mmCIF file of C-alpha atoms and ligand atoms in Angstrom:
data_model
loop_
_atom_site.group_PDB
_atom_site.id
_atom_site.type_symbol
_atom_site.label_atom_id
_atom_site.label_comp_id
_atom_site.label_asym_id
_atom_site.label_seq_id
_atom_site.Cartn_x
_atom_site.Cartn_y
_atom_site.Cartn_z
ATOM 1 C CA THR A 870 98.485 94.865 120.854
ATOM 2 C CA ALA A 871 99.343 98.542 120.671
ATOM 3 C CA THR A 872 97.482 101.827 120.358
ATOM 4 C CA VAL A 873 98.602 104.658 118.096
ATOM 5 C CA ASN A 874 97.460 108.237 118.612
ATOM 6 C CA LEU A 875 96.015 109.806 115.509
ATOM 7 C CA TYR A 876 96.169 113.534 114.650
ATOM 8 C CA TRP A 877 93.774 114.344 111.828
ATOM 9 C CA HIS A 878 94.433 117.459 109.742
ATOM 10 C CA VAL A 879 91.443 118.506 107.648
ATOM 11 C CA ILE A 880 92.778 120.787 104.898
ATOM 12 C CA SER A 881 89.962 122.393 102.920
ATOM 13 C CA GLN A 882 89.692 125.088 100.263
ATOM 14 C CA ASP A 883 86.507 126.477 101.793
ATOM 15 C CA THR A 884 83.929 125.442 104.384
ATOM 16 C CA THR A 885 81.855 123.146 102.134
ATOM 17 C CA LEU A 886 82.020 119.357 102.011
ATOM 18 C CA GLU A 887 82.961 119.489 98.305
ATOM 19 C CA GLY A 888 85.733 121.860 99.305
ATOM 20 C CA GLY A 889 87.162 119.234 101.661
ATOM 21 C CA ASN A 890 85.571 120.286 104.935
ATOM 22 C CA ILE A 891 84.520 116.743 105.855
ATOM 23 C CA PRO A 892 82.325 116.221 108.922
ATOM 24 C CA ASP A 893 83.558 114.491 112.084
ATOM 25 C CA SER A 894 81.232 111.582 111.277
ATOM 26 C CA MET A 895 83.178 110.773 108.096
ATOM 27 C CA ILE A 896 86.432 110.782 110.019
ATOM 28 C CA ALA A 897 84.891 108.478 112.635
ATOM 29 C CA ASP A 898 83.679 106.080 109.925
ATOM 30 C CA GLN A 899 87.137 106.055 108.355
ATOM 31 C CA ILE A 900 88.826 105.293 111.666
ATOM 32 C CA ALA A 901 86.361 102.427 112.207
ATOM 33 C CA VAL A 902 87.446 100.927 108.849
ATOM 34 C CA LEU A 903 91.102 101.443 109.744
ATOM 35 C CA ASN A 904 90.678 99.710 113.097
ATOM 36 C CA GLN A 905 88.792 96.814 111.546
ATOM 37 C CA ASP A 906 91.565 96.298 108.986
ATOM 38 C CA TYR A 907 94.401 96.505 111.547
ATOM 39 C CA ALA A 908 92.746 94.526 114.368
ATOM 40 C CA PRO A 909 94.121 91.154 113.119
ATOM 41 C CA SER A 910 97.621 92.702 113.222
ATOM 42 C CA GLY A 911 97.131 93.925 116.794
ATOM 43 C CA LEU A 912 97.130 97.632 116.036
ATOM 44 C CA GLN A 913 94.485 100.194 117.004
ATOM 45 C CA PHE A 914 94.257 103.899 116.212
ATOM 46 C CA VAL A 915 92.643 106.432 118.519
ATOM 47 C CA LEU A 916 91.762 109.969 117.421
ATOM 48 C CA LYS A 917 93.512 112.503 119.666
ATOM 49 C CA GLU A 918 92.753 115.701 117.831
ATOM 50 C CA THR A 919 91.131 117.033 114.661
ATOM 51 C CA ILE A 920 92.775 120.184 113.317
ATOM 52 C CA ARG A 921 90.840 122.128 110.654
ATOM 53 C CA THR A 922 92.622 124.538 108.323
ATOM 54 C CA THR A 923 91.321 126.401 105.273
ATOM 55 C CA ASN A 924 94.077 126.820 102.690
ATOM 56 C CA TRP A 925 93.392 126.825 98.944
ATOM 57 C CA TYR A 926 97.028 126.274 97.966
ATOM 58 C CA TRP A 927 97.586 123.249 100.200
ATOM 59 C CA PHE A 928 94.231 121.644 99.378
ATOM 60 C CA ASN A 929 94.850 121.780 95.639
ATOM 61 C CA GLU A 930 98.611 121.638 95.184
ATOM 62 C CA VAL A 931 99.968 119.408 97.932
ATOM 63 C CA GLY A 932 101.530 116.695 95.738
ATOM 64 C CA PRO A 933 104.569 114.602 96.703
ATOM 65 C CA ASN A 934 107.808 116.587 97.026
ATOM 66 C CA THR A 935 106.198 120.008 96.646
ATOM 67 C CA ASP A 936 106.741 123.297 98.419
ATOM 68 C CA ALA A 937 103.054 123.158 99.320
ATOM 69 C CA GLN A 938 103.687 119.952 101.232
ATOM 70 C CA THR A 939 106.694 121.238 103.144
ATOM 71 C CA GLN A 940 104.837 124.430 104.000
ATOM 72 C CA MET A 941 101.669 122.611 105.088
ATOM 73 C CA LYS A 942 103.460 120.134 107.319
ATOM 74 C CA GLN A 943 105.663 122.773 108.907
ATOM 75 C CA GLN A 944 102.857 125.143 109.650
ATOM 76 C CA VAL A 945 100.163 122.725 110.707
ATOM 77 C CA CYS A 946 102.301 120.121 112.352
ATOM 78 C CA SER A 947 105.260 121.806 114.032
ATOM 79 C CA CYS A 948 103.202 122.332 117.179
ATOM 80 C CA LEU A 949 102.522 118.614 117.326
ATOM 81 C CA VAL A 950 106.130 117.562 116.951
ATOM 82 C CA GLU A 951 107.231 119.939 119.671
ATOM 83 C CA LEU A 952 104.378 119.630 122.114
ATOM 84 C CA GLU A 953 102.633 116.304 121.817
ATOM 85 C CA GLY A 954 103.154 114.368 118.604
ATOM 86 C CA GLY A 955 106.235 112.373 117.822
ATOM 87 C CA VAL A 956 107.677 109.267 116.262
ATOM 88 C CA ALA A 957 104.890 107.029 117.595
ATOM 89 C CA ASP A 958 102.008 109.293 116.521
ATOM 90 C CA PHE A 959 100.213 109.128 113.192
ATOM 91 C CA ASN A 960 99.494 112.397 111.358
ATOM 92 C CA VAL A 961 96.899 112.178 108.579
ATOM 93 C CA TYR A 962 96.135 115.046 106.187
ATOM 94 C CA THR A 963 93.004 115.025 104.005
ATOM 95 C CA VAL A 964 93.354 117.173 100.883
ATOM 96 C CA GLY A 965 91.929 117.593 97.356
ATOM 97 C CA PHE A 966 94.771 116.920 94.877
ATOM 98 C CA THR A 967 92.763 118.882 92.274
ATOM 99 C CA ASP A 968 95.687 120.184 90.205
ATOM 100 C CA SER A 969 95.744 118.378 86.827
ATOM 101 C CA GLU A 970 99.179 117.045 87.779
ATOM 102 C CA TYR A 971 97.679 115.085 90.667
ATOM 103 C CA ILE A 972 94.378 113.859 89.248
ATOM 104 C CA GLY A 973 94.042 110.185 90.123
ATOM 105 C CA LEU A 974 96.384 110.393 93.112
ATOM 106 C CA LEU A 975 94.799 108.810 96.188
ATOM 107 C CA GLY A 976 97.572 109.364 98.674
ATOM 108 C CA TYR A 977 101.204 109.055 99.711
ATOM 109 C CA SER A 978 103.100 108.362 102.927
ATOM 110 C CA THR A 979 106.381 108.276 104.740
ATOM 111 C CA PHE A 980 108.006 105.088 106.076
ATOM 112 C CA PRO A 981 109.147 104.451 109.672
ATOM 113 C CA ALA A 982 112.839 104.637 108.734
ATOM 114 C CA ASP A 983 112.262 108.108 107.218
ATOM 115 C CA TYR A 984 111.358 109.669 110.559
ATOM 116 C CA ALA A 985 114.875 110.224 111.855
ATOM 117 C CA GLY A 986 115.931 112.248 108.804
ATOM 118 C CA ASN A 987 112.784 114.346 108.495
ATOM 119 C CA PRO A 988 110.418 114.130 111.473
ATOM 120 C CA MET A 989 108.225 116.952 110.187
ATOM 121 C CA ASP A 990 107.417 115.018 107.023
ATOM 122 C CA ASP A 991 106.018 112.006 108.904
ATOM 123 C CA GLY A 992 102.498 110.817 108.116
ATOM 124 C CA SER A 993 100.020 110.226 105.281
ATOM 125 C CA VAL A 994 98.401 112.686 102.884
ATOM 126 C CA ILE A 995 95.165 111.315 101.391
ATOM 127 C CA LEU A 996 92.345 112.391 99.093
ATOM 128 C CA PHE A 997 89.394 113.500 101.251
ATOM 129 C CA SER A 998 86.837 111.910 98.902
ATOM 130 C CA SER A 999 88.439 108.460 99.402
ATOM 131 C CA LEU A 1000 86.884 108.258 102.873
ATOM 132 C CA PRO A 1001 83.911 105.892 103.357
ATOM 133 C CA GLY A 1002 80.925 107.518 101.669
ATOM 134 C CA GLY A 1003 83.154 109.862 99.650
ATOM 135 C CA SER A 1004 82.693 110.728 95.989
ATOM 136 C CA THR A 1005 85.656 108.889 94.391
ATOM 137 C CA ALA A 1006 84.165 105.908 92.520
ATOM 138 C CA ASN A 1007 85.719 102.500 93.372
ATOM 139 C CA PHE A 1008 87.905 104.140 96.002
ATOM 140 C CA ASN A 1009 85.451 105.351 98.595
ATOM 141 C CA GLU A 1010 85.369 102.601 101.209
ATOM 142 C CA GLY A 1011 88.309 103.879 103.211
ATOM 143 C CA LYS A 1012 90.965 101.480 101.949
ATOM 144 C CA THR A 1013 93.215 104.315 100.837
ATOM 145 C CA LEU A 1014 94.002 105.168 104.450
ATOM 146 C CA THR A 1015 94.468 101.464 105.253
ATOM 147 C CA HIS A 1016 96.992 101.302 102.368
ATOM 148 C CA GLU A 1017 98.795 104.529 103.308
ATOM 149 C CA ALA A 1018 98.944 103.547 106.979
ATOM 150 C CA GLY A 1019 100.511 100.317 105.652
ATOM 151 C CA HIS A 1020 103.437 102.371 104.366
ATOM 152 C CA TRP A 1021 103.571 104.301 107.639
ATOM 153 C CA VAL A 1022 104.039 100.982 109.505
ATOM 154 C CA GLY A 1023 106.749 99.924 107.045
ATOM 155 C CA LEU A 1024 105.063 97.868 104.331
ATOM 156 C CA TYR A 1025 105.933 98.069 100.627
ATOM 157 C CA HIS A 1026 103.629 97.442 97.684
ATOM 158 C CA THR A 1027 103.009 93.774 96.868
ATOM 159 C CA PHE A 1028 104.351 94.493 93.363
ATOM 160 C CA GLN A 1029 107.579 96.060 94.680
ATOM 161 C CA GLY A 1030 110.505 94.792 92.592
ATOM 162 C CA GLY A 1031 108.290 92.819 90.208
ATOM 163 C CA CYS A 1032 108.828 89.051 89.864
ATOM 164 C CA THR A 1033 112.446 88.851 91.019
ATOM 165 C CA GLY A 1034 114.521 89.721 94.075
ATOM 166 C CA VAL A 1035 113.328 90.442 97.604
ATOM 167 C CA GLY A 1036 110.153 92.192 96.440
ATOM 168 C CA ASP A 1037 108.204 93.566 99.390
ATOM 169 C CA MET A 1038 110.463 91.735 101.908
ATOM 170 C CA VAL A 1039 107.502 89.594 102.986
ATOM 171 C CA ASP A 1040 107.474 85.820 102.339
ATOM 172 C CA ASP A 1041 103.766 85.075 102.170
ATOM 173 C CA THR A 1042 102.774 87.689 99.573
ATOM 174 C CA PRO A 1043 103.413 86.061 96.164
ATOM 175 C CA PRO A 1044 105.447 88.285 93.830
ATOM 176 C CA GLU A 1045 103.580 90.361 91.297
ATOM 177 C CA ALA A 1046 104.913 91.973 88.098
ATOM 178 C CA SER A 1047 102.830 95.165 88.250
ATOM 179 C CA PRO A 1048 100.007 96.813 90.196
ATOM 180 C CA ALA A 1049 96.594 95.158 89.841
ATOM 181 C CA SER A 1050 93.576 97.315 89.046
ATOM 182 C CA GLY A 1051 89.879 96.671 89.415
ATOM 183 C CA CYS A 1052 89.364 93.238 90.951
ATOM 184 C CA PRO A 1053 90.671 90.652 88.462
ATOM 185 C CA THR A 1054 90.038 86.907 88.821
ATOM 186 C CA GLY A 1055 93.018 84.533 88.558
ATOM 187 C CA ARG A 1056 95.624 87.234 87.878
ATOM 188 C CA ASP A 1057 99.050 85.559 87.736
ATOM 189 C CA THR A 1058 101.850 87.800 86.448
ATOM 190 C CA CYS A 1059 104.902 85.882 87.747
ATOM 191 C CA THR A 1060 105.975 82.280 87.048
ATOM 192 C CA SER A 1061 106.785 81.654 90.724
ATOM 193 C CA PRO A 1062 104.106 79.886 92.815
ATOM 194 C CA GLY A 1063 100.993 81.743 93.940
ATOM 195 C CA LEU A 1064 98.389 83.948 92.302
ATOM 196 C CA ASP A 1065 98.864 87.711 92.505
ATOM 197 C CA PRO A 1066 97.833 89.055 95.953
ATOM 198 C CA ILE A 1067 95.108 91.274 94.490
ATOM 199 C CA ASN A 1068 93.088 91.216 97.741
ATOM 200 C CA ASN A 1069 95.984 92.658 99.684
ATOM 201 C CA TYR A 1070 95.724 96.193 101.087
ATOM 202 C CA MET A 1071 99.176 96.935 99.620
ATOM 203 C CA ASP A 1072 98.148 96.307 95.990
ATOM 204 C CA TYR A 1073 96.313 98.882 93.793
ATOM 205 C CA SER A 1074 92.967 97.062 93.417
ATOM 206 C CA ASP A 1075 89.549 98.667 93.981
ATOM 207 C CA ASP A 1076 88.532 99.240 97.597
ATOM 208 C CA SER A 1077 85.858 96.520 97.426
ATOM 209 C CA CYS A 1078 88.590 94.045 96.438
ATOM 210 C CA MET A 1079 90.926 94.791 99.352
ATOM 211 C CA THR A 1080 90.436 92.472 102.301
ATOM 212 C CA GLN A 1081 93.726 91.525 103.940
ATOM 213 C CA PHE A 1082 97.209 91.853 105.330
ATOM 214 C CA THR A 1083 99.073 88.512 105.529
ATOM 215 C CA PRO A 1084 100.673 87.127 108.723
ATOM 216 C CA GLY A 1085 104.045 87.964 107.157
ATOM 217 C CA GLN A 1086 103.004 91.590 106.741
ATOM 218 C CA SER A 1087 101.760 91.720 110.349
ATOM 219 C CA ALA A 1088 105.135 90.398 111.468
ATOM 220 C CA ARG A 1089 106.980 92.966 109.368
ATOM 221 C CA MET A 1090 104.897 95.863 110.692
ATOM 222 C CA ALA A 1091 105.488 94.727 114.287
ATOM 223 C CA ASP A 1092 109.225 94.590 113.609
ATOM 224 C CA GLN A 1093 109.323 97.973 111.838
ATOM 225 C CA LEU A 1094 107.223 99.651 114.537
ATOM 226 C CA ARG A 1095 109.433 98.279 117.301
ATOM 227 C CA THR A 1096 112.668 99.201 115.540
ATOM 228 C CA TYR A 1097 111.834 102.692 114.307
ATOM 229 C CA ARG A 1098 108.875 103.964 116.300
ATOM 230 C CA GLY A 1099 109.329 102.345 119.715
ATOM 231 C CA ILE A 1100 105.896 100.724 119.462
ATOM 232 C CA ASP A 1101 105.508 97.190 120.853
ATOM 233 C CA ILE A 1102 102.554 95.256 119.478
HETATM 234 N N1 LIG B 309 98.182 104.666 94.817
HETATM 235 C C1 LIG B 309 98.235 104.940 96.209
HETATM 236 C C2 LIG B 309 99.641 104.644 96.777
HETATM 237 O O1 LIG B 309 100.507 104.146 96.124
HETATM 238 C C3 LIG B 309 97.125 104.305 97.003
HETATM 239 C C4 LIG B 309 96.360 103.155 96.449
HETATM 240 C C5 LIG B 309 95.119 102.889 97.297
HETATM 241 N N2 LIG B 309 94.232 101.897 96.751
HETATM 242 C C6 LIG B 309 92.934 101.791 97.078
HETATM 243 N N3 LIG B 309 92.210 100.819 96.620
HETATM 244 N N4 LIG B 309 92.354 102.648 97.857
HETATM 245 O O2 LIG B 309 99.978 104.911 97.919
HETATM 246 ZN ZN1 LIG B 310 101.210 102.840 98.131
HETATM 247 CA CA1 LIG B 311 106.474 88.905 98.756
#
């Protein structure tokens, strides 16, 4: 097993809960979910530091590939890269994604192989109301961070590549034509053997539907973490 240090960046637009200023207890509950979900894979996360920043622009506008994102990560995270954080440390940013362009976005992440080219970009940006007890219906049991951390350890979506080709590069997740939503029974979008892996953390199902990583995914994350982050599970 291995332990990963977690740096939690609370980005809020003001000092209220609705404005993203989540209490420490919500962060603790989220980390408990994360650790429960990763325990079978031999990975544990330990909170090293919580950094709180009020910034209206970042909270609302920090979509993928935006100036807001580059600015936020450089300003909030440069200290970590230089002084304490690094390739083996997990940076999580909770934000609002309130701009109409980003409504419905739950989060996004970097992959282990991305670190070398852009160390400052490393980590996951997630919707603050997706934490356990948050206000986002069907997505408020903390599975968004489990999913985004899945990318951070090198996993692709179960529907990657559709029904053909190497898909998610994992053998024991049956291929899937498209993302699942809700929690469908008997979904089977590819002719190859196996029902769609709708209960997998790397699909798009509701939080209540997400219950597992497969042994193949655990093996891939161990390999990716060893190769790119120097972490030995
Ligand atoms: N759509 C997001 C992504 O591609 C996250 C999906 C999270 N799903 C959930 N049930 N919380 O990274
Ligand atoms: Zn994803
Ligand atoms: Ca697969």
